[in-house]
Amino acid sequence: MGSKSTLRTWTFFVKGIRIQGAHEYTPPELSIQVANLRGGAQDAPTPVDDGMEALTCQVKFWGIDTDMLAQLGCVTGQKSRFTAYEGYMSNGTALGTIEELEGFISKVTRDARSGESLSEVSVTVDIALNYYKQMLEGRSLIEIDTERFIRRINGVDQLSGLATKIRL
């Protein structure tokens, strides 16, 4: 069993430029679509991995950031790269993760403008992803590439057998 790790700090970048006002980041949810198959002699269905749900993440930042907002929509031939760095403490030792993300901003939601606390007005962006990779201290934990038929978990490509059969 591993030791407890506590997230202490994080930063978020778009195309190598730090988003200064970023104050909330929600990493992609990893969710498997489950199909239930039932044969004639089965009392209950057998769950089957039927691929993954769409990958999205969300970032919230104060004010306005033109570098971030310029990534709205899908531009032919271009894919935006985002990077999240996280610093953890584990038994007095600093550990770091790097999350590489590729996709485009699919939604921009601006906070309501009220009469008080205008300095805390934020913009929330949803990012539709076609690539996600999480590394811990140089070790690959998760890598999902929707266009190249790759789903690696702890270095094991769960789709390689199928990819070979269909000549990918």
PDB file of C-alpha atoms in Angstrom:
ATOM      1  CA  MET A   1       0.000   0.000   0.000  1.00  0.00           C
ATOM      2  CA  GLY A   2       1.319   3.451  -0.925  1.00  0.00           C
ATOM      3  CA  SER A   3       1.879   6.336   1.431  1.00  0.00           C
ATOM      4  CA  LYS A   4      -0.482   9.288   1.680  1.00  0.00           C
ATOM      5  CA  SER A   5       0.252  12.092  -0.771  1.00  0.00           C
ATOM      6  CA  THR A   6      -1.233  15.545  -0.284  1.00  0.00           C
ATOM      7  CA  LEU A   7      -1.659  18.005  -3.135  1.00  0.00           C
ATOM      8  CA  ARG A   8       0.052  21.263  -2.126  1.00  0.00           C
ATOM      9  CA  THR A   9       0.178  23.384  -5.268  1.00  0.00           C
ATOM     10  CA  TRP A  10      -0.484  23.382  -9.019  1.00  0.00           C
ATOM     11  CA  THR A  11      -0.087  25.512 -12.148  1.00  0.00           C
ATOM     12  CA  PHE A  12      -1.731  25.429 -15.571  1.00  0.00           C
ATOM     13  CA  PHE A  13      -0.171  26.337 -18.932  1.00  0.00           C
ATOM     14  CA  VAL A  14      -1.480  26.773 -22.476  1.00  0.00           C
ATOM     15  CA  LYS A  15       1.114  26.398 -25.261  1.00  0.00           C
ATOM     16  CA  GLY A  16       3.879  26.866 -22.694  1.00  0.00           C
ATOM     17  CA  ILE A  17       2.454  30.092 -21.222  1.00  0.00           C
ATOM     18  CA  ARG A  18       1.317  30.036 -17.579  1.00  0.00           C
ATOM     19  CA  ILE A  19      -2.273  31.085 -16.927  1.00  0.00           C
ATOM     20  CA  GLN A  20      -1.609  33.554 -14.108  1.00  0.00           C
ATOM     21  CA  GLY A  21      -5.114  33.734 -12.644  1.00  0.00           C
ATOM     22  CA  ALA A  22      -5.902  30.000 -12.758  1.00  0.00           C
ATOM     23  CA  HIS A  23      -7.406  29.049  -9.415  1.00  0.00           C
ATOM     24  CA  GLU A  24      -9.451  25.929 -10.120  1.00  0.00           C
ATOM     25  CA  TYR A  25      -8.620  22.892 -12.271  1.00  0.00           C
ATOM     26  CA  THR A  26     -10.697  19.759 -12.724  1.00  0.00           C
ATOM     27  CA  PRO A  27      -8.730  16.944 -14.427  1.00  0.00           C
ATOM     28  CA  PRO A  28     -10.465  14.640 -16.927  1.00  0.00           C
ATOM     29  CA  GLU A  29     -12.832  12.049 -15.524  1.00  0.00           C
ATOM     30  CA  LEU A  30     -11.816   8.578 -16.668  1.00  0.00           C
ATOM     31  CA  SER A  31     -14.992   6.623 -17.235  1.00  0.00           C
ATOM     32  CA  ILE A  32     -15.520   3.334 -19.075  1.00  0.00           C
ATOM     33  CA  GLN A  33     -18.725   2.738 -21.019  1.00  0.00           C
ATOM     34  CA  VAL A  34     -20.139  -0.550 -19.820  1.00  0.00           C
ATOM     35  CA  ALA A  35     -22.207  -2.800 -22.069  1.00  0.00           C
ATOM     36  CA  ASN A  36     -24.112  -5.656 -20.445  1.00  0.00           C
ATOM     37  CA  LEU A  37     -24.170  -8.892 -22.451  1.00  0.00           C
ATOM     38  CA  ARG A  38     -26.465 -11.752 -21.531  1.00  0.00           C
ATOM     39  CA  GLY A  39     -26.320 -15.129 -23.212  1.00  0.00           C
ATOM     40  CA  GLY A  40     -29.198 -17.589 -23.232  1.00  0.00           C
ATOM     41  CA  ALA A  41     -27.989 -19.568 -20.212  1.00  0.00           C
ATOM     42  CA  GLN A  42     -26.934 -16.584 -18.089  1.00  0.00           C
ATOM     43  CA  ASP A  43     -28.890 -15.554 -15.027  1.00  0.00           C
ATOM     44  CA  ALA A  44     -27.253 -12.111 -14.972  1.00  0.00           C
ATOM     45  CA  PRO A  45     -25.456 -10.098 -17.654  1.00  0.00           C
ATOM     46  CA  THR A  46     -21.683  -9.919 -17.936  1.00  0.00           C
ATOM     47  CA  PRO A  47     -20.266  -6.377 -17.993  1.00  0.00           C
ATOM     48  CA  VAL A  48     -18.037  -5.604 -20.982  1.00  0.00           C
ATOM     49  CA  ASP A  49     -15.658  -2.661 -21.471  1.00  0.00           C
ATOM     50  CA  ASP A  50     -17.177  -0.812 -24.440  1.00  0.00           C
ATOM     51  CA  GLY A  51     -14.658   2.038 -24.692  1.00  0.00           C
ATOM     52  CA  MET A  52     -14.325   5.283 -22.797  1.00  0.00           C
ATOM     53  CA  GLU A  53     -16.571   8.262 -22.314  1.00  0.00           C
ATOM     54  CA  ALA A  54     -15.426  11.535 -23.893  1.00  0.00           C
ATOM     55  CA  LEU A  55     -12.530  13.215 -22.092  1.00  0.00           C
ATOM     56  CA  THR A  56     -12.966  16.770 -20.857  1.00  0.00           C
ATOM     57  CA  CYS A  57     -11.328  18.957 -18.247  1.00  0.00           C
ATOM     58  CA  GLN A  58     -12.138  22.349 -16.805  1.00  0.00           C
ATOM     59  CA  VAL A  59     -10.076  25.377 -15.764  1.00  0.00           C
ATOM     60  CA  LYS A  60     -11.291  28.468 -13.964  1.00  0.00           C
ATOM     61  CA  PHE A  61      -9.308  31.718 -13.881  1.00  0.00           C
ATOM     62  CA  TRP A  62      -9.818  35.267 -12.642  1.00  0.00           C
ATOM     63  CA  GLY A  63     -10.216  38.164 -15.011  1.00  0.00           C
ATOM     64  CA  ILE A  64      -9.512  37.621 -18.682  1.00  0.00           C
ATOM     65  CA  ASP A  65      -6.668  35.732 -20.334  1.00  0.00           C
ATOM     66  CA  THR A  66      -6.370  36.176 -24.087  1.00  0.00           C
ATOM     67  CA  ASP A  67      -3.878  33.295 -24.498  1.00  0.00           C
ATOM     68  CA  MET A  68      -6.433  30.908 -23.020  1.00  0.00           C
ATOM     69  CA  LEU A  69      -9.511  32.314 -24.768  1.00  0.00           C
ATOM     70  CA  ALA A  70      -7.740  32.210 -28.154  1.00  0.00           C
ATOM     71  CA  GLN A  71      -7.988  28.402 -27.980  1.00  0.00           C
ATOM     72  CA  LEU A  72     -11.799  28.465 -28.348  1.00  0.00           C
ATOM     73  CA  GLY A  73     -13.014  26.114 -31.058  1.00  0.00           C
ATOM     74  CA  CYS A  74     -11.299  23.636 -33.313  1.00  0.00           C
ATOM     75  CA  VAL A  75      -8.922  25.130 -35.879  1.00  0.00           C
ATOM     76  CA  THR A  76      -8.152  22.809 -38.801  1.00  0.00           C
ATOM     77  CA  GLY A  77      -4.620  21.439 -38.586  1.00  0.00           C
ATOM     78  CA  GLN A  78      -3.955  22.850 -35.104  1.00  0.00           C
ATOM     79  CA  LYS A  79      -4.373  21.304 -31.685  1.00  0.00           C
ATOM     80  CA  SER A  80      -3.886  23.262 -28.524  1.00  0.00           C
ATOM     81  CA  ARG A  81      -1.545  21.836 -25.894  1.00  0.00           C
ATOM     82  CA  PHE A  82      -2.257  22.364 -22.226  1.00  0.00           C
ATOM     83  CA  THR A  83      -0.122  21.277 -19.280  1.00  0.00           C
ATOM     84  CA  ALA A  84      -0.959  21.003 -15.586  1.00  0.00           C
ATOM     85  CA  TYR A  85       1.827  20.646 -13.036  1.00  0.00           C
ATOM     86  CA  GLU A  86       0.974  19.426  -9.540  1.00  0.00           C
ATOM     87  CA  GLY A  87       3.174  19.327  -6.448  1.00  0.00           C
ATOM     88  CA  TYR A  88       2.469  16.768  -3.706  1.00  0.00           C
ATOM     89  CA  MET A  89       3.997  16.127  -0.294  1.00  0.00           C
ATOM     90  CA  SER A  90       4.445  12.498   0.733  1.00  0.00           C
ATOM     91  CA  ASN A  91       6.180  11.673   4.033  1.00  0.00           C
ATOM     92  CA  GLY A  92       8.215  14.883   3.844  1.00  0.00           C
ATOM     93  CA  THR A  93       9.208  14.331   0.209  1.00  0.00           C
ATOM     94  CA  ALA A  94       8.066  16.551  -2.683  1.00  0.00           C
ATOM     95  CA  LEU A  95       6.584  14.651  -5.632  1.00  0.00           C
ATOM     96  CA  GLY A  96       5.385  16.057  -8.928  1.00  0.00           C
ATOM     97  CA  THR A  97       2.925  15.081 -11.603  1.00  0.00           C
ATOM     98  CA  ILE A  98       2.704  16.440 -15.116  1.00  0.00           C
ATOM     99  CA  GLU A  99      -0.550  16.203 -17.038  1.00  0.00           C
ATOM    100  CA  GLU A 100      -0.315  16.751 -20.787  1.00  0.00           C
ATOM    101  CA  LEU A 101      -3.590  17.584 -22.513  1.00  0.00           C
ATOM    102  CA  GLU A 102      -4.439  18.181 -26.158  1.00  0.00           C
ATOM    103  CA  GLY A 103      -7.715  19.430 -27.574  1.00  0.00           C
ATOM    104  CA  PHE A 104      -9.668  22.652 -27.818  1.00  0.00           C
ATOM    105  CA  ILE A 105     -11.831  24.869 -25.659  1.00  0.00           C
ATOM    106  CA  SER A 106     -15.411  23.795 -26.225  1.00  0.00           C
ATOM    107  CA  LYS A 107     -17.191  26.111 -23.786  1.00  0.00           C
ATOM    108  CA  VAL A 108     -16.545  29.464 -22.106  1.00  0.00           C
ATOM    109  CA  THR A 109     -18.713  30.427 -19.111  1.00  0.00           C
ATOM    110  CA  ARG A 110     -18.267  33.803 -17.491  1.00  0.00           C
ATOM    111  CA  ASP A 111     -19.385  34.500 -13.918  1.00  0.00           C
ATOM    112  CA  ALA A 112     -22.271  36.878 -13.298  1.00  0.00           C
ATOM    113  CA  ARG A 113     -21.357  40.503 -12.662  1.00  0.00           C
ATOM    114  CA  SER A 114     -22.673  41.539  -9.289  1.00  0.00           C
ATOM    115  CA  GLY A 115     -22.274  44.751  -7.336  1.00  0.00           C
ATOM    116  CA  GLU A 116     -19.711  43.325  -4.941  1.00  0.00           C
ATOM    117  CA  SER A 117     -16.411  41.491  -5.104  1.00  0.00           C
ATOM    118  CA  LEU A 118     -15.759  42.157  -8.807  1.00  0.00           C
ATOM    119  CA  SER A 119     -12.096  41.150  -8.381  1.00  0.00           C
ATOM    120  CA  GLU A 120     -13.282  37.558  -7.886  1.00  0.00           C
ATOM    121  CA  VAL A 121     -15.219  37.371 -11.177  1.00  0.00           C
ATOM    122  CA  SER A 122     -13.933  34.348 -13.090  1.00  0.00           C
ATOM    123  CA  VAL A 123     -14.088  32.661 -16.463  1.00  0.00           C
ATOM    124  CA  THR A 124     -14.565  28.883 -16.669  1.00  0.00           C
ATOM    125  CA  VAL A 125     -13.435  27.003 -19.772  1.00  0.00           C
ATOM    126  CA  ASP A 126     -14.268  23.424 -20.692  1.00  0.00           C
ATOM    127  CA  ILE A 127     -11.653  21.660 -22.811  1.00  0.00           C
ATOM    128  CA  ALA A 128     -12.588  18.752 -25.115  1.00  0.00           C
ATOM    129  CA  LEU A 129      -9.608  16.380 -25.200  1.00  0.00           C
ATOM    130  CA  ASN A 130      -8.266  13.933 -27.741  1.00  0.00           C
ATOM    131  CA  TYR A 131      -5.084  13.251 -25.742  1.00  0.00           C
ATOM    132  CA  TYR A 132      -4.341  12.941 -22.021  1.00  0.00           C
ATOM    133  CA  LYS A 133      -1.194  11.789 -20.250  1.00  0.00           C
ATOM    134  CA  GLN A 134      -0.375  11.825 -16.541  1.00  0.00           C
ATOM    135  CA  MET A 135       3.161  11.198 -15.295  1.00  0.00           C
ATOM    136  CA  LEU A 136       4.376  10.895 -11.695  1.00  0.00           C
ATOM    137  CA  GLU A 137       8.073  11.591 -11.213  1.00  0.00           C
ATOM    138  CA  GLY A 138       8.810  10.515 -14.818  1.00  0.00           C
ATOM    139  CA  ARG A 139       6.681   7.343 -14.659  1.00  0.00           C
ATOM    140  CA  SER A 140       3.677   7.153 -16.975  1.00  0.00           C
ATOM    141  CA  LEU A 141       0.473   6.472 -15.030  1.00  0.00           C
ATOM    142  CA  ILE A 142      -2.156   7.158 -17.688  1.00  0.00           C
ATOM    143  CA  GLU A 143      -1.956   7.815 -21.424  1.00  0.00           C
ATOM    144  CA  ILE A 144      -5.045   8.018 -23.601  1.00  0.00           C
ATOM    145  CA  ASP A 145      -4.819   8.940 -27.265  1.00  0.00           C
ATOM    146  CA  THR A 146      -8.272   8.742 -28.832  1.00  0.00           C
ATOM    147  CA  GLU A 147      -6.997   9.114 -32.403  1.00  0.00           C
ATOM    148  CA  ARG A 148      -4.246   6.513 -32.173  1.00  0.00           C
ATOM    149  CA  PHE A 149      -6.263   3.827 -30.324  1.00  0.00           C
ATOM    150  CA  ILE A 150      -4.084   3.959 -27.194  1.00  0.00           C
ATOM    151  CA  ARG A 151      -5.173   3.465 -23.574  1.00  0.00           C
ATOM    152  CA  ARG A 152      -2.121   2.866 -21.372  1.00  0.00           C
ATOM    153  CA  ILE A 153      -2.647   2.428 -17.649  1.00  0.00           C
ATOM    154  CA  ASN A 154       0.552   2.071 -15.590  1.00  0.00           C
ATOM    155  CA  GLY A 155       2.451   1.406 -18.814  1.00  0.00           C
ATOM    156  CA  VAL A 156       0.146  -1.370 -20.065  1.00  0.00           C
ATOM    157  CA  ASP A 157      -1.634  -0.622 -23.350  1.00  0.00           C
ATOM    158  CA  GLN A 158      -5.068  -2.116 -22.827  1.00  0.00           C
ATOM    159  CA  LEU A 159      -5.962  -1.814 -26.522  1.00  0.00           C
ATOM    160  CA  SER A 160      -2.785  -3.149 -28.161  1.00  0.00           C
ATOM    161  CA  GLY A 161      -4.217  -6.635 -28.764  1.00  0.00           C
ATOM    162  CA  LEU A 162      -7.207  -5.202 -30.615  1.00  0.00           C
ATOM    163  CA  ALA A 163      -5.017  -2.679 -32.455  1.00  0.00           C
ATOM    164  CA  THR A 164      -2.874  -5.510 -33.798  1.00  0.00           C
ATOM    165  CA  LYS A 165      -5.934  -7.419 -35.035  1.00  0.00           C
ATOM    166  CA  ILE A 166      -7.209  -4.464 -37.046  1.00  0.00           C
ATOM    167  CA  ARG A 167      -3.743  -3.540 -38.380  1.00  0.00           C
ATOM    168  CA  LEU A 168      -3.263  -0.279 -36.432  1.00  0.00           C
TER     169      LEU A 168
END
